[in-house]
Amino acid sequence: ICISTSSKLLMLGFFFCFPEIHGISFRIQISAKEVLDTDVLLKLLFHLPVNYPSTLPDISVNSDQLTRAQCMDVKEKLLEQAKKHLSEPMVHDLILWVQQHLKEVIKQSATVCNEKTTLSKGTEDGIWMLLLHLDHMRAKAKYVKTVEKWASSLRLTGRLMFMGKIILILLQGDRSSIKEYLILQKTSKVDVDSSGKKCKEKMMRVLCETEVQSQHKRFQTFEVKEYSAPEELQKEFETAGLTTLFSEFVPPLLK
């Protein structure tokens, strides 16, 4: 089997194939842009039956940076495109298509997910709050910029708080956006390791994830703030009606 590599993006991946009794299978890894313009590595597995292209290929989609549901949505969209190219070679066109339209697929996936959640869970999609603890930031400036970008894109408000060695992220917003933020935080390369190589956040802890109550004050913006003493940090929580949240989760970090 032969696939053109005229596209520079295709050259980012690897390609191999092996014969099978009932056709040919091959795997390719490509790079594409997702909603926040972050590079996503997609691992595509194609199985071409013996009567391809008169018969549609089987397609499998995997990515460490996407959820299983998102991978399934990408697969479904690729199969829809494949039907448009039935009886003609299509693999190259399918690869180019997913590189150009991954953003749209992920956006549509999020919209459908939100609609289903609203119908099935009712008030569960109210305003939620998330408190995260980060162990460290080596590439602080870049890390902070990334967190600000995510919060803005997902319409989340709150604080990125620094007090000595303590780093906390407090977010408020739609539950679906909170969930999406957690996925980004866990799967994106947001920092660098001791050798300066980009790495994912492996030492993040979710301290609290709960629905915002009537006594809680809503943050109007997302801000990055530094505090020189625990009392200043405590006052930030108290002002937002989050005294209990502070008392439960922050003092252990000060020890």
PDB file of C-alpha atoms in Angstrom:
ATOM      1  CA  ILE A   1       0.000   0.000   0.000  1.00  0.00           C
ATOM      2  CA  CYS A   2       1.239   3.495  -0.743  1.00  0.00           C
ATOM      3  CA  ILE A   3       0.201   6.757   0.881  1.00  0.00           C
ATOM      4  CA  SER A   4       1.402  10.126  -0.329  1.00  0.00           C
ATOM      5  CA  THR A   5       3.400  12.162   2.214  1.00  0.00           C
ATOM      6  CA  SER A   6       3.217  15.438   0.337  1.00  0.00           C
ATOM      7  CA  SER A   7       1.756  17.105   3.409  1.00  0.00           C
ATOM      8  CA  LYS A   8       4.405  18.184   5.887  1.00  0.00           C
ATOM      9  CA  LEU A   9       2.066  17.354   8.747  1.00  0.00           C
ATOM     10  CA  LEU A  10       1.904  13.741   7.658  1.00  0.00           C
ATOM     11  CA  MET A  11       5.657  13.514   7.949  1.00  0.00           C
ATOM     12  CA  LEU A  12       5.333  14.052  11.699  1.00  0.00           C
ATOM     13  CA  GLY A  13       3.902  10.577  12.084  1.00  0.00           C
ATOM     14  CA  PHE A  14       5.196   7.068  11.671  1.00  0.00           C
ATOM     15  CA  PHE A  15       3.928   4.502   9.191  1.00  0.00           C
ATOM     16  CA  PHE A  16       4.103   0.758   8.903  1.00  0.00           C
ATOM     17  CA  CYS A  17       1.955  -1.989   7.466  1.00  0.00           C
ATOM     18  CA  PHE A  18       1.708  -5.725   7.633  1.00  0.00           C
ATOM     19  CA  PRO A  19      -0.278  -8.227   5.519  1.00  0.00           C
ATOM     20  CA  GLU A  20      -3.259 -10.099   6.859  1.00  0.00           C
ATOM     21  CA  ILE A  21      -5.429 -12.817   5.394  1.00  0.00           C
ATOM     22  CA  HIS A  22      -8.431 -10.533   5.160  1.00  0.00           C
ATOM     23  CA  GLY A  23      -6.729  -7.309   4.121  1.00  0.00           C
ATOM     24  CA  ILE A  24      -4.071  -4.883   5.233  1.00  0.00           C
ATOM     25  CA  SER A  25      -3.719  -2.943   8.479  1.00  0.00           C
ATOM     26  CA  PHE A  26      -1.469  -0.004   9.212  1.00  0.00           C
ATOM     27  CA  ARG A  27      -0.976   2.564  11.910  1.00  0.00           C
ATOM     28  CA  ILE A  28      -0.052   6.223  11.562  1.00  0.00           C
ATOM     29  CA  GLN A  29       0.521   8.989  14.090  1.00  0.00           C
ATOM     30  CA  ILE A  30      -0.328  12.539  13.072  1.00  0.00           C
ATOM     31  CA  SER A  31      -0.411  15.950  14.703  1.00  0.00           C
ATOM     32  CA  ALA A  32      -3.489  18.179  14.660  1.00  0.00           C
ATOM     33  CA  LYS A  33      -4.745  21.288  16.465  1.00  0.00           C
ATOM     34  CA  GLU A  34      -7.520  21.133  19.063  1.00  0.00           C
ATOM     35  CA  VAL A  35      -9.826  23.880  20.362  1.00  0.00           C
ATOM     36  CA  LEU A  36      -7.126  25.815  22.255  1.00  0.00           C
ATOM     37  CA  ASP A  37      -4.610  25.462  19.387  1.00  0.00           C
ATOM     38  CA  THR A  38      -2.662  22.854  21.335  1.00  0.00           C
ATOM     39  CA  ASP A  39      -0.996  20.105  19.301  1.00  0.00           C
ATOM     40  CA  VAL A  40      -2.748  16.763  19.706  1.00  0.00           C
ATOM     41  CA  LEU A  41      -1.153  13.477  18.662  1.00  0.00           C
ATOM     42  CA  LEU A  42      -3.683  11.145  17.082  1.00  0.00           C
ATOM     43  CA  LYS A  43      -2.931   7.456  16.597  1.00  0.00           C
ATOM     44  CA  LEU A  44      -5.010   6.140  13.726  1.00  0.00           C
ATOM     45  CA  LEU A  45      -5.358   2.445  12.933  1.00  0.00           C
ATOM     46  CA  PHE A  46      -6.776   1.598   9.507  1.00  0.00           C
ATOM     47  CA  HIS A  47      -7.804  -1.874   8.395  1.00  0.00           C
ATOM     48  CA  LEU A  48      -8.418  -2.072   4.653  1.00  0.00           C
ATOM     49  CA  PRO A  49     -10.450  -5.141   3.639  1.00  0.00           C
ATOM     50  CA  VAL A  50      -9.495  -7.055   0.490  1.00  0.00           C
ATOM     51  CA  ASN A  51     -12.212  -5.334  -1.542  1.00  0.00           C
ATOM     52  CA  TYR A  52     -11.218  -1.815  -0.423  1.00  0.00           C
ATOM     53  CA  PRO A  53     -12.035   0.853  -1.589  1.00  0.00           C
ATOM     54  CA  SER A  54     -15.416  -0.609  -2.592  1.00  0.00           C
ATOM     55  CA  THR A  55     -15.828  -1.404   1.116  1.00  0.00           C
ATOM     56  CA  LEU A  56     -15.257   1.114   3.908  1.00  0.00           C
ATOM     57  CA  PRO A  57     -12.124   0.689   6.036  1.00  0.00           C
ATOM     58  CA  ASP A  58     -12.281  -0.056   9.738  1.00  0.00           C
ATOM     59  CA  ILE A  59     -10.846   2.858  11.716  1.00  0.00           C
ATOM     60  CA  SER A  60      -9.636   3.116  15.298  1.00  0.00           C
ATOM     61  CA  VAL A  61      -8.696   6.442  16.934  1.00  0.00           C
ATOM     62  CA  ASN A  62      -6.616   6.858  20.079  1.00  0.00           C
ATOM     63  CA  SER A  63      -4.983   9.840  21.771  1.00  0.00           C
ATOM     64  CA  ASP A  64      -3.532  10.445  25.239  1.00  0.00           C
ATOM     65  CA  GLN A  65      -4.782  14.042  25.007  1.00  0.00           C
ATOM     66  CA  LEU A  66      -8.428  13.331  24.196  1.00  0.00           C
ATOM     67  CA  THR A  67     -11.143  11.566  26.142  1.00  0.00           C
ATOM     68  CA  ARG A  68     -12.513   8.225  24.972  1.00  0.00           C
ATOM     69  CA  ALA A  69     -15.759   9.938  23.956  1.00  0.00           C
ATOM     70  CA  GLN A  70     -13.867  12.491  21.862  1.00  0.00           C
ATOM     71  CA  CYS A  71     -11.911   9.707  20.133  1.00  0.00           C
ATOM     72  CA  MET A  72     -15.196   7.955  19.325  1.00  0.00           C
ATOM     73  CA  ASP A  73     -16.600  11.173  17.865  1.00  0.00           C
ATOM     74  CA  VAL A  74     -13.496  11.582  15.679  1.00  0.00           C
ATOM     75  CA  LYS A  75     -13.915   7.991  14.471  1.00  0.00           C
ATOM     76  CA  GLU A  76     -17.588   8.541  13.611  1.00  0.00           C
ATOM     77  CA  LYS A  77     -16.783  11.699  11.645  1.00  0.00           C
ATOM     78  CA  LEU A  78     -14.015   9.909   9.753  1.00  0.00           C
ATOM     79  CA  LEU A  79     -16.414   7.119   8.788  1.00  0.00           C
ATOM     80  CA  GLU A  80     -18.925   9.719   7.589  1.00  0.00           C
ATOM     81  CA  GLN A  81     -16.221  11.214   5.393  1.00  0.00           C
ATOM     82  CA  ALA A  82     -15.195   7.754   4.178  1.00  0.00           C
ATOM     83  CA  LYS A  83     -18.715   7.145   2.839  1.00  0.00           C
ATOM     84  CA  LYS A  84     -18.295  10.202   0.614  1.00  0.00           C
ATOM     85  CA  HIS A  85     -15.200   8.616  -0.969  1.00  0.00           C
ATOM     86  CA  LEU A  86     -16.548   5.097  -1.381  1.00  0.00           C
ATOM     87  CA  SER A  87     -15.034   3.237  -4.380  1.00  0.00           C
ATOM     88  CA  GLU A  88     -11.996   5.524  -4.498  1.00  0.00           C
ATOM     89  CA  PRO A  89      -8.739   5.575  -2.460  1.00  0.00           C
ATOM     90  CA  MET A  90      -9.538   7.623   0.620  1.00  0.00           C
ATOM     91  CA  VAL A  91      -7.000   7.154   3.425  1.00  0.00           C
ATOM     92  CA  HIS A  92      -4.881  10.166   2.505  1.00  0.00           C
ATOM     93  CA  ASP A  93      -7.985  12.368   2.202  1.00  0.00           C
ATOM     94  CA  LEU A  94      -9.269  11.150   5.584  1.00  0.00           C
ATOM     95  CA  ILE A  95      -5.973  11.997   7.285  1.00  0.00           C
ATOM     96  CA  LEU A  96      -5.927  15.481   5.786  1.00  0.00           C
ATOM     97  CA  TRP A  97      -9.567  15.963   6.765  1.00  0.00           C
ATOM     98  CA  VAL A  98      -9.045  15.135  10.446  1.00  0.00           C
ATOM     99  CA  GLN A  99      -6.018  17.436  10.622  1.00  0.00           C
ATOM    100  CA  GLN A 100      -8.103  20.292   9.251  1.00  0.00           C
ATOM    101  CA  HIS A 101     -11.330  19.649  11.189  1.00  0.00           C
ATOM    102  CA  LEU A 102     -10.314  18.267  14.600  1.00  0.00           C
ATOM    103  CA  LYS A 103     -11.223  21.567  16.293  1.00  0.00           C
ATOM    104  CA  GLU A 104     -14.766  21.428  14.899  1.00  0.00           C
ATOM    105  CA  VAL A 105     -15.250  17.799  15.934  1.00  0.00           C
ATOM    106  CA  ILE A 106     -14.170  18.511  19.528  1.00  0.00           C
ATOM    107  CA  LYS A 107     -16.412  21.594  19.737  1.00  0.00           C
ATOM    108  CA  GLN A 108     -19.406  19.619  18.451  1.00  0.00           C
ATOM    109  CA  SER A 109     -18.581  16.805  20.866  1.00  0.00           C
ATOM    110  CA  ALA A 110     -18.602  19.230  23.807  1.00  0.00           C
ATOM    111  CA  THR A 111     -21.915  20.770  22.678  1.00  0.00           C
ATOM    112  CA  VAL A 112     -23.625  17.390  22.366  1.00  0.00           C
ATOM    113  CA  CYS A 113     -22.212  16.310  25.725  1.00  0.00           C
ATOM    114  CA  ASN A 114     -23.511  19.461  27.422  1.00  0.00           C
ATOM    115  CA  GLU A 115     -26.970  19.027  25.896  1.00  0.00           C
ATOM    116  CA  LYS A 116     -27.183  15.400  27.018  1.00  0.00           C
ATOM    117  CA  THR A 117     -26.065  16.318  30.518  1.00  0.00           C
ATOM    118  CA  THR A 118     -28.647  19.109  30.755  1.00  0.00           C
ATOM    119  CA  LEU A 119     -31.450  16.772  29.713  1.00  0.00           C
ATOM    120  CA  SER A 120     -30.423  13.893  31.970  1.00  0.00           C
ATOM    121  CA  LYS A 121     -29.084  15.609  35.061  1.00  0.00           C
ATOM    122  CA  GLY A 122     -31.140  18.765  35.384  1.00  0.00           C
ATOM    123  CA  THR A 123     -29.714  21.037  38.087  1.00  0.00           C
ATOM    124  CA  GLU A 124     -26.441  19.100  38.254  1.00  0.00           C
ATOM    125  CA  ASP A 125     -25.092  21.501  35.625  1.00  0.00           C
ATOM    126  CA  GLY A 126     -25.205  24.505  37.981  1.00  0.00           C
ATOM    127  CA  ILE A 127     -22.173  26.595  38.922  1.00  0.00           C
ATOM    128  CA  TRP A 128     -19.406  24.446  40.333  1.00  0.00           C
ATOM    129  CA  MET A 129     -16.179  25.132  42.145  1.00  0.00           C
ATOM    130  CA  LEU A 130     -12.825  23.377  41.934  1.00  0.00           C
ATOM    131  CA  LEU A 131      -9.802  23.717  44.225  1.00  0.00           C
ATOM    132  CA  LEU A 132      -6.499  22.284  42.987  1.00  0.00           C
ATOM    133  CA  HIS A 133      -3.084  22.037  44.609  1.00  0.00           C
ATOM    134  CA  LEU A 134       0.053  22.058  42.439  1.00  0.00           C
ATOM    135  CA  ASP A 135       3.355  20.847  43.816  1.00  0.00           C
ATOM    136  CA  HIS A 136       5.557  23.170  41.764  1.00  0.00           C
ATOM    137  CA  MET A 137       6.004  25.145  38.545  1.00  0.00           C
ATOM    138  CA  ARG A 138       9.399  25.026  36.883  1.00  0.00           C
ATOM    139  CA  ALA A 139       8.446  27.057  33.815  1.00  0.00           C
ATOM    140  CA  LYS A 140       6.280  29.444  35.838  1.00  0.00           C
ATOM    141  CA  ALA A 141       5.665  32.183  33.259  1.00  0.00           C
ATOM    142  CA  LYS A 142       4.539  29.741  30.563  1.00  0.00           C
ATOM    143  CA  TYR A 143       2.514  27.659  33.017  1.00  0.00           C
ATOM    144  CA  VAL A 144       0.659  30.720  34.316  1.00  0.00           C
ATOM    145  CA  LYS A 145      -0.068  31.916  30.779  1.00  0.00           C
ATOM    146  CA  THR A 146      -1.484  28.500  29.874  1.00  0.00           C
ATOM    147  CA  VAL A 147      -3.773  28.414  32.926  1.00  0.00           C
ATOM    148  CA  GLU A 148      -5.022  31.929  32.129  1.00  0.00           C
ATOM    149  CA  LYS A 149      -5.716  30.884  28.527  1.00  0.00           C
ATOM    150  CA  TRP A 150      -7.672  27.811  29.583  1.00  0.00           C
ATOM    151  CA  ALA A 151      -9.720  29.735  32.133  1.00  0.00           C
ATOM    152  CA  SER A 152     -10.571  32.400  29.552  1.00  0.00           C
ATOM    153  CA  SER A 153     -11.493  29.899  26.830  1.00  0.00           C
ATOM    154  CA  LEU A 154     -13.724  27.903  29.199  1.00  0.00           C
ATOM    155  CA  ARG A 155     -15.236  31.031  30.801  1.00  0.00           C
ATOM    156  CA  LEU A 156     -14.005  30.095  34.247  1.00  0.00           C
ATOM    157  CA  THR A 157     -13.393  32.642  36.984  1.00  0.00           C
ATOM    158  CA  GLY A 158     -11.337  32.381  40.162  1.00  0.00           C
ATOM    159  CA  ARG A 159      -7.747  32.646  41.328  1.00  0.00           C
ATOM    160  CA  LEU A 160      -4.308  31.206  40.700  1.00  0.00           C
ATOM    161  CA  MET A 161      -2.743  31.722  44.120  1.00  0.00           C
ATOM    162  CA  PHE A 162       0.910  31.675  45.190  1.00  0.00           C
ATOM    163  CA  MET A 163       1.935  31.817  48.859  1.00  0.00           C
ATOM    164  CA  GLY A 164       5.503  30.712  49.496  1.00  0.00           C
ATOM    165  CA  LYS A 165       5.776  27.215  48.030  1.00  0.00           C
ATOM    166  CA  ILE A 166       2.016  26.727  48.025  1.00  0.00           C
ATOM    167  CA  ILE A 167       0.261  26.899  44.624  1.00  0.00           C
ATOM    168  CA  LEU A 168      -3.532  26.744  44.496  1.00  0.00           C
ATOM    169  CA  ILE A 169      -5.992  27.065  41.618  1.00  0.00           C
ATOM    170  CA  LEU A 170      -9.564  27.982  42.570  1.00  0.00           C
ATOM    171  CA  LEU A 171     -12.069  27.882  39.707  1.00  0.00           C
ATOM    172  CA  GLN A 172     -15.778  28.595  39.338  1.00  0.00           C
ATOM    173  CA  GLY A 173     -17.982  27.947  36.306  1.00  0.00           C
ATOM    174  CA  ASP A 174     -20.210  25.473  34.500  1.00  0.00           C
ATOM    175  CA  ARG A 175     -19.595  21.913  35.603  1.00  0.00           C
ATOM    176  CA  SER A 176     -18.866  20.835  32.032  1.00  0.00           C
ATOM    177  CA  SER A 177     -16.189  23.540  31.783  1.00  0.00           C
ATOM    178  CA  ILE A 178     -14.711  22.466  35.116  1.00  0.00           C
ATOM    179  CA  LYS A 179     -14.490  18.889  33.818  1.00  0.00           C
ATOM    180  CA  GLU A 180     -12.902  20.059  30.582  1.00  0.00           C
ATOM    181  CA  TYR A 181     -10.345  22.090  32.509  1.00  0.00           C
ATOM    182  CA  LEU A 182      -9.371  19.020  34.533  1.00  0.00           C
ATOM    183  CA  ILE A 183      -8.833  17.056  31.330  1.00  0.00           C
ATOM    184  CA  LEU A 184      -6.575  19.792  29.954  1.00  0.00           C
ATOM    185  CA  GLN A 185      -4.644  20.073  33.201  1.00  0.00           C
ATOM    186  CA  LYS A 186      -4.011  16.330  33.338  1.00  0.00           C
ATOM    187  CA  THR A 187      -3.269  15.641  29.673  1.00  0.00           C
ATOM    188  CA  SER A 188      -1.418  18.703  28.367  1.00  0.00           C
ATOM    189  CA  LYS A 189       2.303  19.354  28.602  1.00  0.00           C
ATOM    190  CA  VAL A 190       2.134  22.437  30.797  1.00  0.00           C
ATOM    191  CA  ASP A 191       5.542  22.404  32.505  1.00  0.00           C
ATOM    192  CA  VAL A 192       9.112  21.160  32.051  1.00  0.00           C
ATOM    193  CA  ASP A 193      10.996  18.465  33.945  1.00  0.00           C
ATOM    194  CA  SER A 194      14.389  18.801  35.614  1.00  0.00           C
ATOM    195  CA  SER A 195      16.115  18.460  32.237  1.00  0.00           C
ATOM    196  CA  GLY A 196      13.997  21.197  30.645  1.00  0.00           C
ATOM    197  CA  LYS A 197      11.860  18.804  28.578  1.00  0.00           C
ATOM    198  CA  LYS A 198       8.126  19.521  28.278  1.00  0.00           C
ATOM    199  CA  CYS A 199       6.053  17.350  30.591  1.00  0.00           C
ATOM    200  CA  LYS A 200       2.513  16.792  31.848  1.00  0.00           C
ATOM    201  CA  GLU A 201       1.314  17.747  35.314  1.00  0.00           C
ATOM    202  CA  LYS A 202       1.742  14.597  37.402  1.00  0.00           C
ATOM    203  CA  MET A 203       1.651  16.063  40.920  1.00  0.00           C
ATOM    204  CA  MET A 204      -1.679  17.865  40.893  1.00  0.00           C
ATOM    205  CA  ARG A 205      -4.230  17.102  43.627  1.00  0.00           C
ATOM    206  CA  VAL A 206      -7.941  17.829  43.501  1.00  0.00           C
ATOM    207  CA  LEU A 207      -8.666  19.133  46.993  1.00  0.00           C
ATOM    208  CA  CYS A 208     -12.332  19.872  46.438  1.00  0.00           C
ATOM    209  CA  GLU A 209     -14.930  19.760  43.659  1.00  0.00           C
ATOM    210  CA  THR A 210     -18.425  20.875  44.656  1.00  0.00           C
ATOM    211  CA  GLU A 211     -21.419  22.931  43.624  1.00  0.00           C
ATOM    212  CA  VAL A 212     -21.304  26.627  44.527  1.00  0.00           C
ATOM    213  CA  GLN A 213     -23.657  27.376  47.431  1.00  0.00           C
ATOM    214  CA  SER A 214     -25.697  30.505  48.134  1.00  0.00           C
ATOM    215  CA  GLN A 215     -23.207  31.709  50.757  1.00  0.00           C
ATOM    216  CA  HIS A 216     -20.341  31.571  48.286  1.00  0.00           C
ATOM    217  CA  LYS A 217     -19.424  34.760  46.454  1.00  0.00           C
ATOM    218  CA  ARG A 218     -18.974  34.436  42.700  1.00  0.00           C
ATOM    219  CA  PHE A 219     -15.642  35.569  41.287  1.00  0.00           C
ATOM    220  CA  GLN A 220     -16.157  37.962  38.378  1.00  0.00           C
ATOM    221  CA  THR A 221     -12.746  37.430  36.775  1.00  0.00           C
ATOM    222  CA  PHE A 222      -9.796  35.062  36.817  1.00  0.00           C
ATOM    223  CA  GLU A 223      -6.734  36.585  38.478  1.00  0.00           C
ATOM    224  CA  VAL A 224      -3.196  35.522  39.340  1.00  0.00           C
ATOM    225  CA  LYS A 225      -2.283  36.683  42.852  1.00  0.00           C
ATOM    226  CA  GLU A 226       0.665  36.312  45.218  1.00  0.00           C
ATOM    227  CA  TYR A 227       0.394  36.471  49.002  1.00  0.00           C
ATOM    228  CA  SER A 228       3.202  37.160  51.450  1.00  0.00           C
ATOM    229  CA  ALA A 229       1.559  35.539  54.486  1.00  0.00           C
ATOM    230  CA  PRO A 230      -1.057  32.852  55.282  1.00  0.00           C
ATOM    231  CA  GLU A 231      -3.327  35.553  56.723  1.00  0.00           C
ATOM    232  CA  GLU A 232      -3.559  37.234  53.311  1.00  0.00           C
ATOM    233  CA  LEU A 233      -4.437  33.950  51.660  1.00  0.00           C
ATOM    234  CA  GLN A 234      -7.052  33.242  54.326  1.00  0.00           C
ATOM    235  CA  LYS A 235      -8.615  36.659  53.806  1.00  0.00           C
ATOM    236  CA  GLU A 236      -9.009  35.913  50.082  1.00  0.00           C
ATOM    237  CA  PHE A 237     -11.040  32.807  50.917  1.00  0.00           C
ATOM    238  CA  GLU A 238     -13.066  34.571  53.626  1.00  0.00           C
ATOM    239  CA  THR A 239     -13.983  37.430  51.288  1.00  0.00           C
ATOM    240  CA  ALA A 240     -15.415  34.882  48.862  1.00  0.00           C
ATOM    241  CA  GLY A 241     -17.429  33.176  51.618  1.00  0.00           C
ATOM    242  CA  LEU A 242     -15.091  30.189  51.525  1.00  0.00           C
ATOM    243  CA  THR A 243     -13.880  30.146  55.138  1.00  0.00           C
ATOM    244  CA  THR A 244     -14.814  26.479  55.590  1.00  0.00           C
ATOM    245  CA  LEU A 245     -13.019  25.541  52.386  1.00  0.00           C
ATOM    246  CA  PHE A 246      -9.859  27.271  53.601  1.00  0.00           C
ATOM    247  CA  SER A 247     -10.020  25.733  57.080  1.00  0.00           C
ATOM    248  CA  GLU A 248     -10.474  22.226  55.725  1.00  0.00           C
ATOM    249  CA  PHE A 249      -7.864  22.108  52.987  1.00  0.00           C
ATOM    250  CA  VAL A 250      -5.252  24.865  53.283  1.00  0.00           C
ATOM    251  CA  PRO A 251      -3.793  24.601  56.869  1.00  0.00           C
ATOM    252  CA  PRO A 252      -2.415  21.067  56.220  1.00  0.00           C
ATOM    253  CA  LEU A 253      -0.440  22.514  53.310  1.00  0.00           C
ATOM    254  CA  LEU A 254       1.159  25.117  55.579  1.00  0.00           C
ATOM    255  CA  LYS A 255       2.799  22.537  57.842  1.00  0.00           C
TER     256      LYS A 255
END
